[in-house]
Coordinates of C-alpha atoms and ligand atoms in Angstrom, one line a residue:
X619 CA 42.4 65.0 3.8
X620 CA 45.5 66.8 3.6
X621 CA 48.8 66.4 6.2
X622 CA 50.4 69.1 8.4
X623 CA 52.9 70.4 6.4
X624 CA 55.9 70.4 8.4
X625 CA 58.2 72.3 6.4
X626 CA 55.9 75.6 6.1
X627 CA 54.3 74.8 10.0
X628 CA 50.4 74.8 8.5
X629 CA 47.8 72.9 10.1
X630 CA 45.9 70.4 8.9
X631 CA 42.3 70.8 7.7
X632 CA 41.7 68.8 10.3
X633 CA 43.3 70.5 12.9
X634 CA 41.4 74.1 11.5
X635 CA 38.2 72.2 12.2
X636 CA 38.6 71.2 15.4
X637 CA 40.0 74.7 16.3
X638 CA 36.9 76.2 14.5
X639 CA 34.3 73.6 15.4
X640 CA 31.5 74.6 12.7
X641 CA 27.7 73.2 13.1
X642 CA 27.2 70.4 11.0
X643 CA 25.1 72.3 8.6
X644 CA 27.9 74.1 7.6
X645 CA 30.7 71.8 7.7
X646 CA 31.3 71.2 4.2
X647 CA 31.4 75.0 3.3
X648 CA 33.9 75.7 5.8
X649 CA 36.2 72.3 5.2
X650 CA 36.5 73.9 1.4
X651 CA 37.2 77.6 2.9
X652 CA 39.5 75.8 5.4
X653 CA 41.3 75.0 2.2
X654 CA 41.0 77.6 0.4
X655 CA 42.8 79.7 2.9
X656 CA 45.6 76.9 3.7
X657 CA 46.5 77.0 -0.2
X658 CA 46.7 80.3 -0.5
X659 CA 49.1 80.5 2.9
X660 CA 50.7 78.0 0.9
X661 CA 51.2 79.9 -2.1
X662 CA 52.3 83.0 -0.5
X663 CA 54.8 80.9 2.4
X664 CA 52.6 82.1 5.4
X665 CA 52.3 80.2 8.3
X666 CA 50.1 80.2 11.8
X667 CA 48.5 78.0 14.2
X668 CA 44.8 76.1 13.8
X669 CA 43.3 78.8 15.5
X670 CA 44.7 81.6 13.2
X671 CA 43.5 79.7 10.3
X672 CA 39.6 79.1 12.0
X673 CA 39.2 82.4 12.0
X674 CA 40.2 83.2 8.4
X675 CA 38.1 80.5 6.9
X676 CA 35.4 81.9 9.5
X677 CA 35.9 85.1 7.3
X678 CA 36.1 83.7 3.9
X679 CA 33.2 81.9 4.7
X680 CA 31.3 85.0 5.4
X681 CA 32.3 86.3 2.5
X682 CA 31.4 84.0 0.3
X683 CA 28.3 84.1 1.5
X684 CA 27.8 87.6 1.7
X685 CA 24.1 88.4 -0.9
X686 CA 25.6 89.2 -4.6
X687 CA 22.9 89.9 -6.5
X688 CA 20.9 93.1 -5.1
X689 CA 18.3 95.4 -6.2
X690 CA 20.3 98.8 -6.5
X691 CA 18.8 102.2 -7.7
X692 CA 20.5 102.7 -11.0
X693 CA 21.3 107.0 -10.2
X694 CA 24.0 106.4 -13.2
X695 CA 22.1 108.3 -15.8
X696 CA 22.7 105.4 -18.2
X697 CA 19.1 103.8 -18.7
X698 CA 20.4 100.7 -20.1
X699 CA 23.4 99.9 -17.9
X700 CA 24.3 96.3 -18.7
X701 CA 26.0 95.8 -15.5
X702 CA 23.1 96.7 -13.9
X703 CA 20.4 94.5 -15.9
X704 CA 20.0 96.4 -18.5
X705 CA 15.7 97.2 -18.9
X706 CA 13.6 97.7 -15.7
X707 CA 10.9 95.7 -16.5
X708 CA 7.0 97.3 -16.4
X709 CA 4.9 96.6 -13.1
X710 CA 2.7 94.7 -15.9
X711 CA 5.3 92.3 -16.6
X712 CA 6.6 92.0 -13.3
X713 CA 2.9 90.8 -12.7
X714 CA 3.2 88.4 -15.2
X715 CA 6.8 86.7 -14.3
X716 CA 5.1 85.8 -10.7
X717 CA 1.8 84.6 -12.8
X718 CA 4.0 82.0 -14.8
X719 CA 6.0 81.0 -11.9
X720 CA 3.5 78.3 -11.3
X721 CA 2.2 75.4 -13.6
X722 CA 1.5 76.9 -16.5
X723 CA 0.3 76.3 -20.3
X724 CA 3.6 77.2 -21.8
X725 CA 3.8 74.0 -24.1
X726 CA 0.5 72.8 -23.5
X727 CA -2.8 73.2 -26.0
X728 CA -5.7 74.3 -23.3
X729 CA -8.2 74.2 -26.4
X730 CA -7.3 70.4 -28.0
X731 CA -6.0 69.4 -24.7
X732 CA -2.5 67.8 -26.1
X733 CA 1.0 69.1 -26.6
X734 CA 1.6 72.8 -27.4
X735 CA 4.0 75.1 -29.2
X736 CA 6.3 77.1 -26.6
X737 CA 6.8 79.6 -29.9
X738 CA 3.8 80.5 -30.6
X739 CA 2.6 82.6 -27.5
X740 CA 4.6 86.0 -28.2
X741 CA 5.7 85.3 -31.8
X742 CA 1.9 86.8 -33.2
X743 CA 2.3 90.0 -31.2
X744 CA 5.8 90.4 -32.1
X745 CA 5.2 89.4 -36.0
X746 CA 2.4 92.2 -35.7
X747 CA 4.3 94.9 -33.9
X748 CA 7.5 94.4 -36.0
X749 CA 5.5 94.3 -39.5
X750 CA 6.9 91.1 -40.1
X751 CA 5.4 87.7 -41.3
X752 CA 6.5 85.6 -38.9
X753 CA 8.7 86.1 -35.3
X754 CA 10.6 83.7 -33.0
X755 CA 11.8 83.9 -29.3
X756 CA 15.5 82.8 -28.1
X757 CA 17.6 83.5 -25.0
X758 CA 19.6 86.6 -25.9
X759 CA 20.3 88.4 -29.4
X760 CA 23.8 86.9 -29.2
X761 CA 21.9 83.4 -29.5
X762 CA 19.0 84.7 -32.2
X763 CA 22.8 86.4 -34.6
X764 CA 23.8 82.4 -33.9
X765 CA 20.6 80.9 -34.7
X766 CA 20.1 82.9 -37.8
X767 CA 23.7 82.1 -39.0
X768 CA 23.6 78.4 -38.3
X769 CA 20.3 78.0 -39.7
X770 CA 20.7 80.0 -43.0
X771 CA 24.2 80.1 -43.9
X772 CA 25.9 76.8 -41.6
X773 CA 29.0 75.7 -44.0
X774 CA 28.1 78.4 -46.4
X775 CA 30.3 82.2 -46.6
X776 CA 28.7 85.3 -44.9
X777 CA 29.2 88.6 -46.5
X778 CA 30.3 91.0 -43.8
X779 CA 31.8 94.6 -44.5
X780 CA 34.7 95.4 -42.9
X781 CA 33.4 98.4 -41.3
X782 CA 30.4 96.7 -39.1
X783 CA 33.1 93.8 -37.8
X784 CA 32.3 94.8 -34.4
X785 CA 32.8 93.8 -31.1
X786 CA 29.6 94.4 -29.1
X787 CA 30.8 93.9 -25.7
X788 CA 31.0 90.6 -22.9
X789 CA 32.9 89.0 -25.4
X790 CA 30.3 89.0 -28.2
X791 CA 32.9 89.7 -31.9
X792 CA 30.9 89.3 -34.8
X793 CA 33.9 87.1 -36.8
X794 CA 34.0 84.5 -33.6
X795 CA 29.8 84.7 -33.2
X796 CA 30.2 83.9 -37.0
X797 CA 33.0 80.6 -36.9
X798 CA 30.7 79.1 -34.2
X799 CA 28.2 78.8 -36.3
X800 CA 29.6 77.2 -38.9
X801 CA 29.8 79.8 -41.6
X802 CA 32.8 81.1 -42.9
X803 CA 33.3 85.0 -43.0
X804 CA 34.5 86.8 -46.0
X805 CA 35.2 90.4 -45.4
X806 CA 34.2 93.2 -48.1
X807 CA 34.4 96.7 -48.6
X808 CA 37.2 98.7 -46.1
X809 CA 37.0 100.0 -42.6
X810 CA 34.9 103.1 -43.7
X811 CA 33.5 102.6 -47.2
X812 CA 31.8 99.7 -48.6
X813 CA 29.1 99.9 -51.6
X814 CA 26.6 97.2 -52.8
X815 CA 28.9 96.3 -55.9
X816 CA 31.3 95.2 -53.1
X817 CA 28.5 92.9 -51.6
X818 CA 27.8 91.8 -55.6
X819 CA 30.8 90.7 -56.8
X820 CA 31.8 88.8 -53.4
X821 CA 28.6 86.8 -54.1
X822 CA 29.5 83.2 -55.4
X823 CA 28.1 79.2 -54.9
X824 CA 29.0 79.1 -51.6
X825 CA 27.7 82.3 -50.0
X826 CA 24.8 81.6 -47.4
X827 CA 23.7 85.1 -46.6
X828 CA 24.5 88.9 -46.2
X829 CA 25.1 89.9 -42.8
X830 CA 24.6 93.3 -41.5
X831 CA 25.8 94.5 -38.8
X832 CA 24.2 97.9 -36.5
X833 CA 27.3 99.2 -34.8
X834 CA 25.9 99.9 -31.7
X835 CA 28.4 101.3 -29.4
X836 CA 30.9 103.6 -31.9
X837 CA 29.9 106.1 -34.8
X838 CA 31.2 106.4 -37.9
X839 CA 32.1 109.6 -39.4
X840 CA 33.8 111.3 -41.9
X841 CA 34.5 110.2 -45.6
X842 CA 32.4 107.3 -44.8
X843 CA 29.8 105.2 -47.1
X844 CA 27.6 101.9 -46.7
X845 CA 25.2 100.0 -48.9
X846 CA 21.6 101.0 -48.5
X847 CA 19.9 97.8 -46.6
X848 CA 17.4 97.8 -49.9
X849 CA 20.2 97.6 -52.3
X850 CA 21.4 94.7 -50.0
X851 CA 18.2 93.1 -49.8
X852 CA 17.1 93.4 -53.3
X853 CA 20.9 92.0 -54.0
X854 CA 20.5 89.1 -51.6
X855 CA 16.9 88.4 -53.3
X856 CA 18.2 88.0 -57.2
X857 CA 21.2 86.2 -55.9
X858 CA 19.3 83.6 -53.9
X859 CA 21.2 84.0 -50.7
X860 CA 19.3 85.4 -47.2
X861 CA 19.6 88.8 -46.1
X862 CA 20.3 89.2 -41.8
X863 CA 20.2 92.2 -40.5
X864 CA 21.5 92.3 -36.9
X865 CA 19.3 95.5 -35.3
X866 CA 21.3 95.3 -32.0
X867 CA 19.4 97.4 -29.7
X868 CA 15.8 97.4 -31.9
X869 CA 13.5 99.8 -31.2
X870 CA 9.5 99.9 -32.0
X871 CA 9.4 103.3 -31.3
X872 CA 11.1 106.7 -32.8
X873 CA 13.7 107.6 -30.9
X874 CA 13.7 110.9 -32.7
X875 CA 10.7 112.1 -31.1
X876 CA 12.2 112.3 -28.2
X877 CA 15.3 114.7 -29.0
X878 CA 18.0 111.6 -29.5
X879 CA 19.3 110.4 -32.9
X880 CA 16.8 108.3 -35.2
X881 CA 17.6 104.4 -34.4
X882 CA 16.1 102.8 -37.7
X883 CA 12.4 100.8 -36.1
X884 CA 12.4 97.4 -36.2
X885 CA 9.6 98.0 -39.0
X886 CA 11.2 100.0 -41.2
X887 CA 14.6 97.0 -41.1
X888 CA 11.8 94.6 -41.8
X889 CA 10.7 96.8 -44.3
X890 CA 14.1 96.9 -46.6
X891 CA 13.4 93.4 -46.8
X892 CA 15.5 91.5 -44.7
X893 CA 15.1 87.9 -44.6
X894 CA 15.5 88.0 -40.7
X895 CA 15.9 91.3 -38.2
X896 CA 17.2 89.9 -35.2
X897 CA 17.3 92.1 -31.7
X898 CA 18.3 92.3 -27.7
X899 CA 14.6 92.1 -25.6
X900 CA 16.3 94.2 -22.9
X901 CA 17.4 97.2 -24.6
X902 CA 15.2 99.6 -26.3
X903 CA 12.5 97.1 -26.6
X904 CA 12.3 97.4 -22.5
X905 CA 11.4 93.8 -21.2
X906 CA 13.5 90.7 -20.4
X907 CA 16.5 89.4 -21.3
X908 CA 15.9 87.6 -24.8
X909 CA 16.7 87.7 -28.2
X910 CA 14.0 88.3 -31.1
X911 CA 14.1 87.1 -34.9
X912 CA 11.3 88.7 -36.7
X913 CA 11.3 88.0 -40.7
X914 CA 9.9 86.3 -43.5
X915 CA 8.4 82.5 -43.0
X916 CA 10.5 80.4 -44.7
X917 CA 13.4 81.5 -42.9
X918 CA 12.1 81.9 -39.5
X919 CA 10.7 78.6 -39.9
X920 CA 14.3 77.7 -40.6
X921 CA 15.7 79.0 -37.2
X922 CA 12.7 78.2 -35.3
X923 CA 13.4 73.8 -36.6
X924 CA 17.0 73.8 -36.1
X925 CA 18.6 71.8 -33.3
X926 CA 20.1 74.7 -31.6
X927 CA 16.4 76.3 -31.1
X928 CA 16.0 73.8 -28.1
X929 CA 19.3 75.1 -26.3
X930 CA 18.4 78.4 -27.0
X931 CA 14.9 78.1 -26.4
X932 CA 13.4 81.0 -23.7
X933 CA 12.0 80.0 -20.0
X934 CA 8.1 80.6 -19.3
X935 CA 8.6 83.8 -17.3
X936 CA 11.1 85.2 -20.0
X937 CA 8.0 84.7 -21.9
X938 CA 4.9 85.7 -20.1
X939 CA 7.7 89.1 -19.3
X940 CA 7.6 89.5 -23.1
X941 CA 4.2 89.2 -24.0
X942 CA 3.4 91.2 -21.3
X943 CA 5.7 94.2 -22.4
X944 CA 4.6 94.0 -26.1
X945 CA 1.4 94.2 -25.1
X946 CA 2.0 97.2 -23.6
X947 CA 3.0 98.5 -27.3
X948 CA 0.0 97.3 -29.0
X949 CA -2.3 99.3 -26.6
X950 CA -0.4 102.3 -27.2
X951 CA 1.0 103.1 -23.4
X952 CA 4.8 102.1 -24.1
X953 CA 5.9 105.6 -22.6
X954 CA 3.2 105.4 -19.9
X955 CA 4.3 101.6 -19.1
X956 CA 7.9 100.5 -20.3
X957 CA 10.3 101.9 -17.4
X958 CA 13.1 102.7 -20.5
X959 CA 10.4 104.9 -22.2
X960 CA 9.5 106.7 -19.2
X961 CA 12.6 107.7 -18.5
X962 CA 13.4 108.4 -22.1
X963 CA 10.2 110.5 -22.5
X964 CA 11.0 112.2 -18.6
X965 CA 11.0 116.1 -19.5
X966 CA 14.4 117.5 -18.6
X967 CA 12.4 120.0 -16.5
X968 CA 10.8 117.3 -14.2
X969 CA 14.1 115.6 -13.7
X970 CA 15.2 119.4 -12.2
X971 CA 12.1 119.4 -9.7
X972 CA 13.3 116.0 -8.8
X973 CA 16.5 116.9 -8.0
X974 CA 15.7 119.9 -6.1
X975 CA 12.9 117.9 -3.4
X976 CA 15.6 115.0 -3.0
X977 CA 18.8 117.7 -3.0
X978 CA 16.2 119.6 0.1
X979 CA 16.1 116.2 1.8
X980 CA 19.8 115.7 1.8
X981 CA 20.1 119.0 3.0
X982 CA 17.9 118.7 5.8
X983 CA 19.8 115.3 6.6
X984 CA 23.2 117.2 6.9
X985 CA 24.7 115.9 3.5
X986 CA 26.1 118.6 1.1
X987 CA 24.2 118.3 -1.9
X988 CA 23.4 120.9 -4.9
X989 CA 21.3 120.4 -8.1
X990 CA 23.5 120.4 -11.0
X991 CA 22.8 120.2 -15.0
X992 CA 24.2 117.2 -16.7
X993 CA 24.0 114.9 -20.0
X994 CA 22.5 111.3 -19.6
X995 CA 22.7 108.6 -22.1
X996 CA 20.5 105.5 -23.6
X997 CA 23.4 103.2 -23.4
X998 CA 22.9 99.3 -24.0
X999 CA 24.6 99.6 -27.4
X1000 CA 21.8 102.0 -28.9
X1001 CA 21.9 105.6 -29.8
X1002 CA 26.1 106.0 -29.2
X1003 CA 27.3 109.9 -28.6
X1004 CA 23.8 110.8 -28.4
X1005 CA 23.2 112.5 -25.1
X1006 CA 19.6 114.0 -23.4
X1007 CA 20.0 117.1 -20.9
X1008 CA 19.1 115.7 -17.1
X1009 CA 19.9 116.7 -14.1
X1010 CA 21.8 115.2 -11.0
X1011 CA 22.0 116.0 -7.1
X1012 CA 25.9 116.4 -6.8
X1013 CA 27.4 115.3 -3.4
X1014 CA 29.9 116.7 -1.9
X1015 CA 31.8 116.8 1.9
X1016 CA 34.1 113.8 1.0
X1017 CA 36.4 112.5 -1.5
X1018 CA 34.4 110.9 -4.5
X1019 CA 35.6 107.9 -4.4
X1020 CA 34.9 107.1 -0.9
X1021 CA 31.2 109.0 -1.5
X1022 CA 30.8 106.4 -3.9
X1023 CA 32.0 103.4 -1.9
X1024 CA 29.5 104.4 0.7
X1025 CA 26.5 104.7 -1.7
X1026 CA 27.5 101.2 -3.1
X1027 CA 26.5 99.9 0.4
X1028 CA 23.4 101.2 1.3
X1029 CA 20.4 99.5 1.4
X1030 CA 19.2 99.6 -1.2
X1031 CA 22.5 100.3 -2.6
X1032 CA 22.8 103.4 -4.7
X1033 CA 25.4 103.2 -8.1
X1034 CA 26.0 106.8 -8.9
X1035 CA 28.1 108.7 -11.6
X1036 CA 31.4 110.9 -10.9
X1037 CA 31.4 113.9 -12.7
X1038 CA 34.4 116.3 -12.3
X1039 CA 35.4 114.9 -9.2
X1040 CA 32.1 114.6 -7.5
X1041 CA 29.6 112.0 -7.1
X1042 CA 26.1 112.3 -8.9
X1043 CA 22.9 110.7 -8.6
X1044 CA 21.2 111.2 -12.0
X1045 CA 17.7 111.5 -12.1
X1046 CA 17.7 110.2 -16.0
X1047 CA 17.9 106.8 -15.6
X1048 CA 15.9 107.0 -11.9
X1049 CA 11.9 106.4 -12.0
X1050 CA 9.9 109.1 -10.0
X1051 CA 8.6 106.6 -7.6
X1052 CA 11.9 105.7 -6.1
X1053 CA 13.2 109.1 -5.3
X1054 CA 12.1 108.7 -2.0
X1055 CA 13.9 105.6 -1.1
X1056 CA 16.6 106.6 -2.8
X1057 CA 17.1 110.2 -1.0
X1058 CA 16.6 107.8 2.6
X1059 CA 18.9 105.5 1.4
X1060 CA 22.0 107.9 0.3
X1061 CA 21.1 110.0 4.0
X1062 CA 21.2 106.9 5.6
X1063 CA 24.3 105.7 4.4
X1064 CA 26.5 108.9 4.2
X1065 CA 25.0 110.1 8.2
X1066 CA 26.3 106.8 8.9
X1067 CA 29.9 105.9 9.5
X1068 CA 33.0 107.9 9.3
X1069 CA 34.5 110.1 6.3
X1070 CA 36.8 107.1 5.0
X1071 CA 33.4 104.9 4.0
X1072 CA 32.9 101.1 5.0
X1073 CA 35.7 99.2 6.2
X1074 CA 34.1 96.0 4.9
X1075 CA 33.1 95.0 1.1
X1076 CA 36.4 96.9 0.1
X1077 CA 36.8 94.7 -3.2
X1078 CA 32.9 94.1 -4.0
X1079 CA 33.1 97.9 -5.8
X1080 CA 36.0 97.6 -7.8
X1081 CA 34.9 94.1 -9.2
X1082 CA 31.6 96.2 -10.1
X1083 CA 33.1 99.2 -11.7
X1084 CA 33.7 98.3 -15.5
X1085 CA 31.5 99.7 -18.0
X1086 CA 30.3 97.9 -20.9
X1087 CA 27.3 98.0 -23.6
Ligands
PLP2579 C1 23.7 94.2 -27.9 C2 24.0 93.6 -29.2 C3 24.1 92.2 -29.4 C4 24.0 91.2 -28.3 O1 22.7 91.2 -27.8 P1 22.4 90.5 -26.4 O2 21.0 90.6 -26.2 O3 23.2 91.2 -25.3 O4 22.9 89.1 -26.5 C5 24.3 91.7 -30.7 N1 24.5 92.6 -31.7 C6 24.4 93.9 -31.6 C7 24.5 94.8 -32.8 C8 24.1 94.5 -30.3 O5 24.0 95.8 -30.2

């Protein structure tokens, strides 16, 4: 244990725990927040006595062990907000995450009573849903772009265009996604044209593949032109070299119908003839966190025998979620079912009656609150600049910022929206069932307290507050 520093007058660790006397249960935690806060004194040249520095490990202790990871009401009017989880998942597969949490057959044969294939429980749904030959489950679509690289092109060149070398968010940059998996890039085309003859004549011995790319979070405009995914297919066909065509957010369903921009269907990429599709579970999709290669056999067979499969392999209750929201596509009750497609499918005038009950409430509670028109968004890297109408109950009474501070801590805590100046909750990305809670929860926390918000939690928001896909 460290020594009183004389020069700078800081107790010892031992001294702080004798001053602060913590239960033994909790004496390791607080000997490394003891240091903690005795290095930072360090660093900044503070000093104090034993007891001064009790107390502030005392704090940091609390702090540290203050619940993260909450349920919040998502009144953002971004359906897929990454920060917050992205896909709700469906009451069905909520049902079937607590099934699985027990024993259950997820490698195991129940009919020949031996050894059985984790990949096989959700890849025949998927194959079917997706129009595909043959499907395969991994952690994230970050891990299926890897898998598909490593397996197909690993040491070989990938044909990228210029224009769909994207940076997705969280880090994920299609050129670094691509060096870690062993294939070497080659860039074709220019930022906002490339044609299939660019693809052609970039074609050698050593390319593995042809990589496309959906740009999910930016939309090019303009004097702009791509290579048809056919062209690309039939291409990669006559050439010998695979076809990958990363979907992004992949979608079963037509987002046209429901007044947003047409996302091409994970069908109709499968249809072009792409040797792999690969797509995020939690976007459009609406389920868990996972990442889905759908394609011919030979080359999903590829991905699902390479060595990387069993690091990137899905958990049981990733699975059973999965199955369980697919299934809710094959019986046809997606919009009734899937969270993302309720709230997608939510008529604009619905969301108004919403707001106007939960904008009464608030009312009632003493909170100033109005009903106000706005424009809420997909999000989760699909559908980018494409906007629905929805409406919000705007607060007022206080200054945004500390409106918003308050909502972050009530229980459950609200994340809302600022919108010229004033906070929002939009009813968008909010399911019908949990207006109630939520209008207790914002009266709760905004009848509480004073007008400057909580005192406590202060950086908890701010850590929170950036945005991404
Ligand atoms: C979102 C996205 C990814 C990453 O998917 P995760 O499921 O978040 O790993 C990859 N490619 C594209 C085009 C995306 O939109």
């Amino acid at each position: 244990m460290r020594r009183a520093d004389p020069r700078r007058g800081l107790p010892s660790v031992d001294a702080v725990l004798k001053a602060a006397r913590p239960a033994a249960t909790e004496r390791e935690r607080f000997v490394n927040a003891a240091r903690a806060v005795l290095a930072e004194a360090r660093t900044t040249h503070e000093s104090g006595n034993a007891e001064a520095f009790a107390d502030r490990a005392r704090a940091l202790l609390a702090e540290r062990e203050r619940r993260t990871l909450l349920p919040v009401i998502n009144a953002t009017g971004v359906i897929l907000q990454t920060n917050l989880g992205r896909a709700p998942l469906s009451e069905r597969a909520i049902a079937a995450m607590v099934e699985a949490a027990g024993a259950t057959s997820v490698e195991y044969d129940l009919v020949a009573g031996k050894r059985g294939e984790r990949h096989g429980h959700a890849a025949r749904m998927l194959a079917d849903l997706a129009a595909a030959e043959d499907a395969v489950v991994v952690n994230n679509n970050a891990a299926a772009v890897l898998l598909a690289l490593a397996a197909l092109a690993s040491r070989k060149e990938v044909i990228v265009a210029r224009g769909e070398l994207v940076e997705i968010g969280g880090g994920f940059r299609i050129p670094d996604v691509l060096r870690r998996s062993g294939a070497k890039l080659v860039e074709v085309g220019t930022t906002n044209r490339t044609y299939a003859r660019d693809y052609a004549s970039a074609i050698g011995e050593r390319t593995g593949a042809i990589l496309r790319v959906h740009a999910s979070n930016f939309k090019l405009t303009g004097f702009v032109a791509r290579a048809e995914g056919r062209e690309l297919a039939a291409l990669a066909r006559e050439r010998g070299v695979a076809y990958i065509h990363d979907l992004g957010s992949g979608t079963l369903l037509d987002t046209a119908a429901y007044g947003l921009g047409a996302e091409m269907t994970v069908a109709a990429a499968v249809g072009e003839g792409a040797d792999v599709v690969t797509f995020s579970g939690d976007k459009l999709l609406g389920g868990p966190q996972a990442g889905l290669a759908v394609g011919r056999v030979t080359a999903i067979g590829a991905l699902r025998s390479h060595p990387l499969m069993r690091a990137l392999r899905p958990d049981k209750i990733t699975i059973a979620a999965l199955i369980a929201t697919l299934a809710s596509y094959r019986d046809d009750r997606a919009t009734e079912e899937l969270p993302v497609w309720r709230m997608i499918a939510a008529p604009s005038s619905d969301l108004a009656g919403r707001a106007g009950v939960i904008a009464d409430k608030l009312s009632r509670a003493g909170v100033h609150a109005e009903v106000i028109e706005t424009r809420s968004t997909v999000g989760g890297g699909s559908l980018p600049e494409e906007t629905q109408p929805s409406y919000a109950v705007a607060l007022s009474g206080a200054p945004a910022t500390s409106l918003a501070a308050r909502l972050r801590s009530a229980q459950p805590p609200v994340v809302a929206r600022i919108i010229d100046e004033r906070v929002a909750l939009d009813l968008r990305s909010v399911l019908a069932e949990h207006d109630e809670e939520l209008a207790r929860a914002v009266a709760a926390a905004l009848a509480k307290g004073g007008e400057d918000g909580p005192s406590e939690h202060s950086d908890g928001p701010r850590a929170r507050a950036g945005r991404s896909v």
